[in-house]
CSV table of N, CA and C in Angstrom, one decimal:
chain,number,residue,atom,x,y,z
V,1,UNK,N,-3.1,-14.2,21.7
V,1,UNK,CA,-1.9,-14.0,21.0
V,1,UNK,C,-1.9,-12.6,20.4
V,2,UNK,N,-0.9,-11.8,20.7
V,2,UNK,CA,-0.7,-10.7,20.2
V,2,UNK,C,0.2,-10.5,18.9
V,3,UNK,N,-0.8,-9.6,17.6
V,3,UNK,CA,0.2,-9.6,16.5
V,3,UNK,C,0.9,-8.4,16.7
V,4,UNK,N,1.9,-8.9,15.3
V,4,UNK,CA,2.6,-7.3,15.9
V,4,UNK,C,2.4,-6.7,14.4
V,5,UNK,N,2.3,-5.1,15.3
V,5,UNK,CA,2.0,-4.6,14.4
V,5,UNK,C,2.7,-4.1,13.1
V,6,UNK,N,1.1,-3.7,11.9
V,6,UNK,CA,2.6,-3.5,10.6
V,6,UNK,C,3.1,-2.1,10.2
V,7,UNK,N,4.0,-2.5,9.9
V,7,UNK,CA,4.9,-1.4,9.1
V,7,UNK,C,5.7,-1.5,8.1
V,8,UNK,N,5.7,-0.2,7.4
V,8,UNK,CA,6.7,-0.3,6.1
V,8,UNK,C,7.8,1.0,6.0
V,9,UNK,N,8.6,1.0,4.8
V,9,UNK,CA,9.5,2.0,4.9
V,9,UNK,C,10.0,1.6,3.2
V,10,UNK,N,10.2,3.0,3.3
V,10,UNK,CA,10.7,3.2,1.4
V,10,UNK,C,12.5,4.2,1.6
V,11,UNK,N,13.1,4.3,0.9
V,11,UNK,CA,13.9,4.9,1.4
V,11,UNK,C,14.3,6.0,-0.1
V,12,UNK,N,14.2,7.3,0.2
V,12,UNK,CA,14.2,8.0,-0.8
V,12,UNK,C,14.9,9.2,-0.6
V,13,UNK,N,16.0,9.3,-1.6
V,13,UNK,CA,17.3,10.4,-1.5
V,13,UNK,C,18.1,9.9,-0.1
V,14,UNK,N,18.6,9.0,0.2
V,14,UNK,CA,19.6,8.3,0.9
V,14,UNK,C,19.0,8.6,2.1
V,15,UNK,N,16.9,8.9,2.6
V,15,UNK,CA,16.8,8.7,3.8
V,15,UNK,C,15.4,7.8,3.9
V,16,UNK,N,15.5,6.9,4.9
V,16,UNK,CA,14.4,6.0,5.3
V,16,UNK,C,13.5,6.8,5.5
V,17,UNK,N,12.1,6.5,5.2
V,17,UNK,CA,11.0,6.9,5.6
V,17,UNK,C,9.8,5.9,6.4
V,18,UNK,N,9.7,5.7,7.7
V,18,UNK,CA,8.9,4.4,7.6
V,18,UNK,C,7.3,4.9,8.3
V,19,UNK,N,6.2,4.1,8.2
V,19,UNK,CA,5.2,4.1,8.0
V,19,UNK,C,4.8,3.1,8.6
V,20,UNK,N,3.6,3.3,9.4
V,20,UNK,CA,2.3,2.3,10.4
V,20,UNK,C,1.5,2.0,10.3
V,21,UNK,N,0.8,1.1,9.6
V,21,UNK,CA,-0.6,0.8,9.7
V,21,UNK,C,-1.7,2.1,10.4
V,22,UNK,N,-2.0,2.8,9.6
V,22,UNK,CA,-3.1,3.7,9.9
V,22,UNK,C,-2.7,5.1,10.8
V,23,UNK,N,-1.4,5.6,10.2
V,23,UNK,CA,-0.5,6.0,10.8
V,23,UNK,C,-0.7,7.4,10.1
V,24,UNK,N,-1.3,8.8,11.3
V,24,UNK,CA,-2.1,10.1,11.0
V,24,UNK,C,-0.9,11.3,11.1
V,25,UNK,N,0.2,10.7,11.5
V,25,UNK,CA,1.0,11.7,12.4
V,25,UNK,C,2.6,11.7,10.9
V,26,UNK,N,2.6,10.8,10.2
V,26,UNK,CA,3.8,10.8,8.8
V,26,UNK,C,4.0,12.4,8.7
V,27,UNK,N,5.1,12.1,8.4
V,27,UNK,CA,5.5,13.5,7.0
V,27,UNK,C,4.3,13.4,5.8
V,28,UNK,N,4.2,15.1,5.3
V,28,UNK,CA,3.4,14.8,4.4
V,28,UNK,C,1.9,14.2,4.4
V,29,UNK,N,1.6,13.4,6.0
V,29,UNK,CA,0.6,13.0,6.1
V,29,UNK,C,-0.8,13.4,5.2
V,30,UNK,N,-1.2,14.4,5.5
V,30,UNK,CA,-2.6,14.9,4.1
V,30,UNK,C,-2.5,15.0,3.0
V,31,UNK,N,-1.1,14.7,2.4
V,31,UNK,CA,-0.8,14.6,1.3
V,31,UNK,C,-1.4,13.4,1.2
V,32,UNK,N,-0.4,13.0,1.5
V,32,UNK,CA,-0.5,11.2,1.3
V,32,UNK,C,-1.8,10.5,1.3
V,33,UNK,N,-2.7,11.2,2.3
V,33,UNK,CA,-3.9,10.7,2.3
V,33,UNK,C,-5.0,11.0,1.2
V,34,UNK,N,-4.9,12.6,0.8
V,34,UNK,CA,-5.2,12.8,-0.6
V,34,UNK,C,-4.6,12.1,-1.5
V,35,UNK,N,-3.7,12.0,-2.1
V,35,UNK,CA,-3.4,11.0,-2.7
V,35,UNK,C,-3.6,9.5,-3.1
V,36,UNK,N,-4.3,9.2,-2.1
V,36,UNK,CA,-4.2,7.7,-1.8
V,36,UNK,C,-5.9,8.0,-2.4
V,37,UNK,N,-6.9,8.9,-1.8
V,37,UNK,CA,-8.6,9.3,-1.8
V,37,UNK,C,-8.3,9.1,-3.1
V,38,UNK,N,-7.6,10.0,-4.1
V,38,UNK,CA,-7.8,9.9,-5.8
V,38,UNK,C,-7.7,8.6,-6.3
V,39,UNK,N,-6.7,8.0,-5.9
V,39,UNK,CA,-6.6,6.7,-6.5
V,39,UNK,C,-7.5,5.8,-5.6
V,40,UNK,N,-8.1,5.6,-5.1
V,40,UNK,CA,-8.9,5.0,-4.6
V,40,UNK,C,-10.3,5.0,-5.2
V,41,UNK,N,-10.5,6.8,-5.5
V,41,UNK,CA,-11.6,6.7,-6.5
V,41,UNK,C,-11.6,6.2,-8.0
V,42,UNK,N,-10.1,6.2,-8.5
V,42,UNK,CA,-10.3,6.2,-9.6
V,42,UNK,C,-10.0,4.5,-9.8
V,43,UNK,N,-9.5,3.9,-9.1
V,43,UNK,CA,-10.1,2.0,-8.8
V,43,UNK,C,-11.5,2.0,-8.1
V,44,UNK,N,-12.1,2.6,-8.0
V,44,UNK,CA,-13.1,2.1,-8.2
V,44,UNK,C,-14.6,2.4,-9.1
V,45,UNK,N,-14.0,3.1,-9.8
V,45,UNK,CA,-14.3,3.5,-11.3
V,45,UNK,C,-14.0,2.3,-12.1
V,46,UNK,N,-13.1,1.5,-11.6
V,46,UNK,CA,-12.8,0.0,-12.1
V,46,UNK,C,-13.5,-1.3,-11.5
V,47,UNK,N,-14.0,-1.0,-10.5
V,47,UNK,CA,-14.9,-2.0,-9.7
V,47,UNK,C,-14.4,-2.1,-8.4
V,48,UNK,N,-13.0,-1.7,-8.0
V,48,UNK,CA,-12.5,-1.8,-6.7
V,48,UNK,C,-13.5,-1.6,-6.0
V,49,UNK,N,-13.3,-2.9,-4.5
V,49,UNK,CA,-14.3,-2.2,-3.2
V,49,UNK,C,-13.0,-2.9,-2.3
V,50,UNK,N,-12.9,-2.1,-1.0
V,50,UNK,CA,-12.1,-2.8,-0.3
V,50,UNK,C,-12.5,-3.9,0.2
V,51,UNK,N,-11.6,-4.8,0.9
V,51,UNK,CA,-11.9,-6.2,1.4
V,51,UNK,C,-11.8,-5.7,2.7
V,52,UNK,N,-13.1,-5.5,3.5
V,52,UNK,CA,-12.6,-5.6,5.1
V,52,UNK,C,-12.2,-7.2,5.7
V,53,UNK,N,-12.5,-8.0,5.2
V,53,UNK,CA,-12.0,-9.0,6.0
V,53,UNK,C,-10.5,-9.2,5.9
V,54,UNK,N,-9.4,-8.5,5.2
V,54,UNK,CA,-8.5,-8.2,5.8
V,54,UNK,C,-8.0,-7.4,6.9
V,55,UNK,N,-9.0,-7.1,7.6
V,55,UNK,CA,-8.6,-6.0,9.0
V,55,UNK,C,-8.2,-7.1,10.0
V,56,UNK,N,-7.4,-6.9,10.6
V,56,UNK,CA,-6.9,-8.2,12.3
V,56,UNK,C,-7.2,-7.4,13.4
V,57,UNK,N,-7.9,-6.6,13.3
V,57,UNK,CA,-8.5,-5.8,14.6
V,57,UNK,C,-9.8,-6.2,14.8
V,58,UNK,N,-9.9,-6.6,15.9
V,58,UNK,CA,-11.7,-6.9,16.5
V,58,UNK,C,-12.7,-5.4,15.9
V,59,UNK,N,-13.3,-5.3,14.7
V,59,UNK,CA,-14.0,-4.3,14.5
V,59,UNK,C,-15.0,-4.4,13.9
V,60,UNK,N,-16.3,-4.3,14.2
V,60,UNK,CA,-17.1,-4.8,14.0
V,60,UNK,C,-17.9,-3.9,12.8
V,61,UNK,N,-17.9,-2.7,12.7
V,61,UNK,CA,-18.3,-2.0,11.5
V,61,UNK,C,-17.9,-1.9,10.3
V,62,UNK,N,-18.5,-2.0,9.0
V,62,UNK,CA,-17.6,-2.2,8.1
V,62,UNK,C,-17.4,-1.1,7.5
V,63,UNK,N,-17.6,0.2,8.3
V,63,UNK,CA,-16.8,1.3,7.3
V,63,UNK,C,-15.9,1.1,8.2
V,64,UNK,N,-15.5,1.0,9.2
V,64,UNK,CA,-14.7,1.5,9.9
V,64,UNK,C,-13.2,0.1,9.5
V,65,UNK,N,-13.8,-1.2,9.5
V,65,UNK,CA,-13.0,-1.8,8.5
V,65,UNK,C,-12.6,-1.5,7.1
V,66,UNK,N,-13.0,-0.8,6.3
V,66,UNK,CA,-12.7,-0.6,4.7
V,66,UNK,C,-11.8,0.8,5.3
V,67,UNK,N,-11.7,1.7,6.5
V,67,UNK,CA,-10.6,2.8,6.5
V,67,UNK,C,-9.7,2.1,7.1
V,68,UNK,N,-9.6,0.9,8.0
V,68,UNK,CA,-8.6,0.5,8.5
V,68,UNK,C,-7.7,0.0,7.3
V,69,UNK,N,-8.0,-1.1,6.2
V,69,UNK,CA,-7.6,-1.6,5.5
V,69,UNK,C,-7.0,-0.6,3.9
V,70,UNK,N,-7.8,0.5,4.4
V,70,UNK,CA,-7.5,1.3,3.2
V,70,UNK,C,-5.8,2.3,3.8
V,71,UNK,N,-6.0,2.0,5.1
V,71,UNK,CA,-4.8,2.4,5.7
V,71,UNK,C,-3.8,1.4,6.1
V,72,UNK,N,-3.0,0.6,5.4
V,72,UNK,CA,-2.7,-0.2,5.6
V,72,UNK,C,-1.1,0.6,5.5
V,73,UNK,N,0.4,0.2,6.1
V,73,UNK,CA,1.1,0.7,5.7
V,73,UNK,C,2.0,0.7,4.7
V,74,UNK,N,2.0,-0.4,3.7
V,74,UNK,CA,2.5,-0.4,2.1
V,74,UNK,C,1.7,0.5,1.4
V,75,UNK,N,0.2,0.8,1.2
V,75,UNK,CA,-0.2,1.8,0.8
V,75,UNK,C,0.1,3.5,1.3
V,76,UNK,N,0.4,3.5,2.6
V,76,UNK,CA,1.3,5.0,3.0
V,76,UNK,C,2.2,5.1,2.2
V,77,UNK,N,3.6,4.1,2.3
V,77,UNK,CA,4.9,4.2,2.0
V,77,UNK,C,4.8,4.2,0.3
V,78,UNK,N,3.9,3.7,-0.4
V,78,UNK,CA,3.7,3.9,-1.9
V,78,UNK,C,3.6,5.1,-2.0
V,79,UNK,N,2.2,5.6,-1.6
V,79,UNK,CA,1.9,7.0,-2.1
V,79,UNK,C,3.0,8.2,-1.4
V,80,UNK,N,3.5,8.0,-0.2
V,80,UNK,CA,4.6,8.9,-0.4
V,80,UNK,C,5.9,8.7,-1.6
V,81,UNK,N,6.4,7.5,-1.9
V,81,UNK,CA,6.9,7.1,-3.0
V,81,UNK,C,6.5,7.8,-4.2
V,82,UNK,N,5.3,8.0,-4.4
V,82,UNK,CA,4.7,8.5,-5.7
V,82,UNK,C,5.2,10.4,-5.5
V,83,UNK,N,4.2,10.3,-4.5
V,83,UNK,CA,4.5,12.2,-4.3
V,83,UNK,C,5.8,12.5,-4.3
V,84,UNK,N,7.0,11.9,-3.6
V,84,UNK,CA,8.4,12.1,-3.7
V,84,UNK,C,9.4,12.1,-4.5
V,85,UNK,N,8.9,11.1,-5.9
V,85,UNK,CA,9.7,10.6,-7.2
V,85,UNK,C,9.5,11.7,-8.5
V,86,UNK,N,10.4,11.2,-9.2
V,86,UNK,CA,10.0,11.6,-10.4
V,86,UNK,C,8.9,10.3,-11.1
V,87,UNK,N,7.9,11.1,-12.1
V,87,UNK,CA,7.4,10.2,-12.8
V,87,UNK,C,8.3,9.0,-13.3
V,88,UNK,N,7.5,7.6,-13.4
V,88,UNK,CA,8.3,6.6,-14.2
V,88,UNK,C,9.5,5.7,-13.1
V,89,UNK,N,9.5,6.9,-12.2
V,89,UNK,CA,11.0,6.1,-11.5
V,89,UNK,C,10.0,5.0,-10.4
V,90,UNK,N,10.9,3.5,-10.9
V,90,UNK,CA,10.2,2.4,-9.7
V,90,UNK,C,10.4,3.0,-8.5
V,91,UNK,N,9.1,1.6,-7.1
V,91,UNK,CA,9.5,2.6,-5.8
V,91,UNK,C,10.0,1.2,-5.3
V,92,UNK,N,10.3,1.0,-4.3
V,92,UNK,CA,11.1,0.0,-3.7
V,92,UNK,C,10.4,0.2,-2.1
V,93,UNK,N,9.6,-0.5,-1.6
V,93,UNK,CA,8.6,-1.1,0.0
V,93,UNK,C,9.1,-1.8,0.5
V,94,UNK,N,9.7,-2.1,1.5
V,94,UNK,CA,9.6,-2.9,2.9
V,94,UNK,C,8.9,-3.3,3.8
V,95,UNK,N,8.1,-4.2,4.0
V,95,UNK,CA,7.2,-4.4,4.8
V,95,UNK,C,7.8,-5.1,6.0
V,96,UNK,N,7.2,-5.7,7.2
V,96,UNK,CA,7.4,-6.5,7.9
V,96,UNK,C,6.9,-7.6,8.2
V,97,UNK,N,5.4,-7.3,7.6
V,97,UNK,CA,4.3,-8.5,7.4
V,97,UNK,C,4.7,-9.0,6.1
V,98,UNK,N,3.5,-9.9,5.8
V,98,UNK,CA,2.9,-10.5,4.5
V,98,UNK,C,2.0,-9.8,4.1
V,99,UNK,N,1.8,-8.9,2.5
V,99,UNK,CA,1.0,-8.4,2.3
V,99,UNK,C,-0.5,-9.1,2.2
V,100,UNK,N,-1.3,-8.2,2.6
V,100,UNK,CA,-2.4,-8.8,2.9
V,100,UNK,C,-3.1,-8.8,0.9
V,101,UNK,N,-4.3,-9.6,0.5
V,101,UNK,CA,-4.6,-9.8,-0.6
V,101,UNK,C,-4.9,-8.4,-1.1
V,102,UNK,N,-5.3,-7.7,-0.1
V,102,UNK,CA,-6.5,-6.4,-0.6
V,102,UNK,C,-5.3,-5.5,-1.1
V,103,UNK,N,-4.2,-5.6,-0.2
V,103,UNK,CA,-3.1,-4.6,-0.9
V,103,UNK,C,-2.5,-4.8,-1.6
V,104,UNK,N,-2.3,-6.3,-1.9
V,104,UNK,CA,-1.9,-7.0,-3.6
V,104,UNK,C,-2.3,-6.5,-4.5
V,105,UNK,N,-3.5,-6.7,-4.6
V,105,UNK,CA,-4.5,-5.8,-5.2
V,105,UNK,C,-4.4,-4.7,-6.0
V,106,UNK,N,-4.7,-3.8,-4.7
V,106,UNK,CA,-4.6,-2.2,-5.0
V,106,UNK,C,-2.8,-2.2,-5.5
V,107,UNK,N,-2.2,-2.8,-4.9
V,107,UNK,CA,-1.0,-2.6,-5.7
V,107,UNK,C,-0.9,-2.6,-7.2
V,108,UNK,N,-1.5,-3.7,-7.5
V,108,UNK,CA,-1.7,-4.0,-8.9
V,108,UNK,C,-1.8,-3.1,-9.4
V,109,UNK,N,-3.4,-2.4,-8.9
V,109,UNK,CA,-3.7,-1.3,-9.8
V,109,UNK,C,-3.3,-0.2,-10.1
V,110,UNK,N,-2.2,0.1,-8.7
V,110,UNK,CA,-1.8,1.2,-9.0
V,110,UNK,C,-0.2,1.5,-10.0
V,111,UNK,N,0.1,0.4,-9.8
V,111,UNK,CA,1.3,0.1,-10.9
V,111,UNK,C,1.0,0.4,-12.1
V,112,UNK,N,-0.5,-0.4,-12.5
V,112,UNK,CA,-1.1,0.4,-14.2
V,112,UNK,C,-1.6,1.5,-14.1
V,113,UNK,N,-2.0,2.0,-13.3
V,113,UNK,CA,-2.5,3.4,-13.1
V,113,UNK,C,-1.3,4.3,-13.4
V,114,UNK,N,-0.1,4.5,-12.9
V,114,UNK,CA,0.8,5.5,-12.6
V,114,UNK,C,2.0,5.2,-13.3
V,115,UNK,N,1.6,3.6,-13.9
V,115,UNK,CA,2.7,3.9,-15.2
V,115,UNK,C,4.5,3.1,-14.3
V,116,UNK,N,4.6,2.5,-13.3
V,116,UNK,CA,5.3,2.5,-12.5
V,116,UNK,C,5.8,1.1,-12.1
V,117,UNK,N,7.0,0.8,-11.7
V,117,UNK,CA,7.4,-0.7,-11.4
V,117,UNK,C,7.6,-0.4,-9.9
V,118,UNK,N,6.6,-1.2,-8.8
V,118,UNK,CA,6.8,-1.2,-8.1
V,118,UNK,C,7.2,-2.2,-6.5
V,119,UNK,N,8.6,-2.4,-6.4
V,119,UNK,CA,8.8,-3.4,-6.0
V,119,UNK,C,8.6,-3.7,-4.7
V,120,UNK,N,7.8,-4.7,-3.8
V,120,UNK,CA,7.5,-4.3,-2.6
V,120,UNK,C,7.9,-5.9,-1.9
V,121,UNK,N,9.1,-5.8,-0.8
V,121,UNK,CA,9.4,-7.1,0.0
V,121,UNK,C,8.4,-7.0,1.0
V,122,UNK,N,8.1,-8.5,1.4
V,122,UNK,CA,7.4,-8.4,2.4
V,122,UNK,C,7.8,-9.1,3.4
V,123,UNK,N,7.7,-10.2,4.3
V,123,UNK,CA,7.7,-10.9,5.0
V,123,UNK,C,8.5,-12.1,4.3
V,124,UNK,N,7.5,-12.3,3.0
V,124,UNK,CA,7.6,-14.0,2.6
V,124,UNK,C,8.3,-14.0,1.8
V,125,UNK,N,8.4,-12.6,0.6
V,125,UNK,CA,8.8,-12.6,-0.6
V,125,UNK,C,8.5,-11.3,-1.6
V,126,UNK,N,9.7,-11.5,-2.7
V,126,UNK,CA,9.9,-10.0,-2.9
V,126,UNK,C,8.8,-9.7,-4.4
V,127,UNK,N,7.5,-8.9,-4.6
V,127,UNK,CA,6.7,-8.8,-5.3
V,127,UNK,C,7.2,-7.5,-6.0
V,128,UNK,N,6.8,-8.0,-7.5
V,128,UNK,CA,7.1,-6.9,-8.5
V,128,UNK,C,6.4,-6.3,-9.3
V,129,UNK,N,5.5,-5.4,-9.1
V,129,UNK,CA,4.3,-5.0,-9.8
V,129,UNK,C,4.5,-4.2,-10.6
V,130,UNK,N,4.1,-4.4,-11.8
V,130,UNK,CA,4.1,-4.0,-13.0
V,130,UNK,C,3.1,-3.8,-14.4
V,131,UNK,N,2.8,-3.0,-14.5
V,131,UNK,CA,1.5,-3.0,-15.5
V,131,UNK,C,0.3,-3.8,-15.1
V,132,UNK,N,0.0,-3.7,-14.1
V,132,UNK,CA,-1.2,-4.2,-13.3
V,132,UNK,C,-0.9,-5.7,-13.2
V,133,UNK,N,0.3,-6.2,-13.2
V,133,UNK,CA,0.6,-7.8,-13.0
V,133,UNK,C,1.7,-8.1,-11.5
V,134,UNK,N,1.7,-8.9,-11.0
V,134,UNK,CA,2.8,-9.1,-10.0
V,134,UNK,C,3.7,-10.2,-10.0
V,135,UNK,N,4.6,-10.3,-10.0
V,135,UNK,CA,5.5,-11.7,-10.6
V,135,UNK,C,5.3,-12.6,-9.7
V,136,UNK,N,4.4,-12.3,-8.6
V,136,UNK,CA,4.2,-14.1,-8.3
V,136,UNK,C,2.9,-15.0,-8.9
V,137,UNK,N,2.6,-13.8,-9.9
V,137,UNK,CA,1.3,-14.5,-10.3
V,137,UNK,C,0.1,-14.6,-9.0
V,138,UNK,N,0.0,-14.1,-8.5
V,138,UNK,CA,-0.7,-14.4,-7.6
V,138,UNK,C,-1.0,-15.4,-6.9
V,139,UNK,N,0.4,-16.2,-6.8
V,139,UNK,CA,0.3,-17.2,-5.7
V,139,UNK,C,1.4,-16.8,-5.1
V,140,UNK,N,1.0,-16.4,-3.6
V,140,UNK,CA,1.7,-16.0,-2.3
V,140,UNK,C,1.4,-16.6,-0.9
């Protein structure tokens, strides 16, 4: 069985921006990826470690799982969201999957980190992260 693959999209100043799962070639790309490196260090200054067993790719190393999953594409389309807004302003994500736990997660944290309401649909349902909380409670 073949999945299909994910992707997201945020739409900012009346134009879609979308985003692929581990996807090198974006607008802004090294931005985005720097971006993502800081906050990544600075959760795990909080205890963050990634969850490779969220990867759906046969990969058997686990660094090479913790970059896949650290590239997931709700986390692209955030941190472009971040670099492209004004402080404060919520961002608004589209997914096509179900977010995976690990990006529930990091979503969390990055909502208290940056001060930010960030609303992200997915597949199953629409999550609203806020001050390091998500309104489904964490049951998804």
């Amino acid at each position: 069985m073949k999945k299909n693959p994910g992707y997201s999209w945020i739409e900012i100043s009346k134009r879609v921006h979308v985003f692929r799962a581990g996807d090198d070639s974006g607008p802004q790309c090294e931005a985005i990826h720097k971006s993502l490196e800081v906050l990544y260090s600075l959760m795990a200054k909080e205890g963050y470690v990634p969850d490779p067993r969220e990867v759906s790719q046969n990969v058997e190393e686990e660094e090479e799982k913790r970059r896949l999953v650290c590239g997931h594409s709700e986390r692209l389309a955030i941190a472009f969201g971040l670099l492209n807004t004004e402080a404060g302003t919520p961002l608004q994500v589209m997914k096509n999957l179900r977010v995976c736990g690990d990006c529930h997660e990091v979503t969390k944290m990055i909502s208290k980190m940056v001060g930010r309401e960030i609303l992200v649909r997915d597949a199953n349902r629409f999550h609203l992260f806020k001050d390091g909380t998500c309104s489904c409670k964490d049951r998804w």
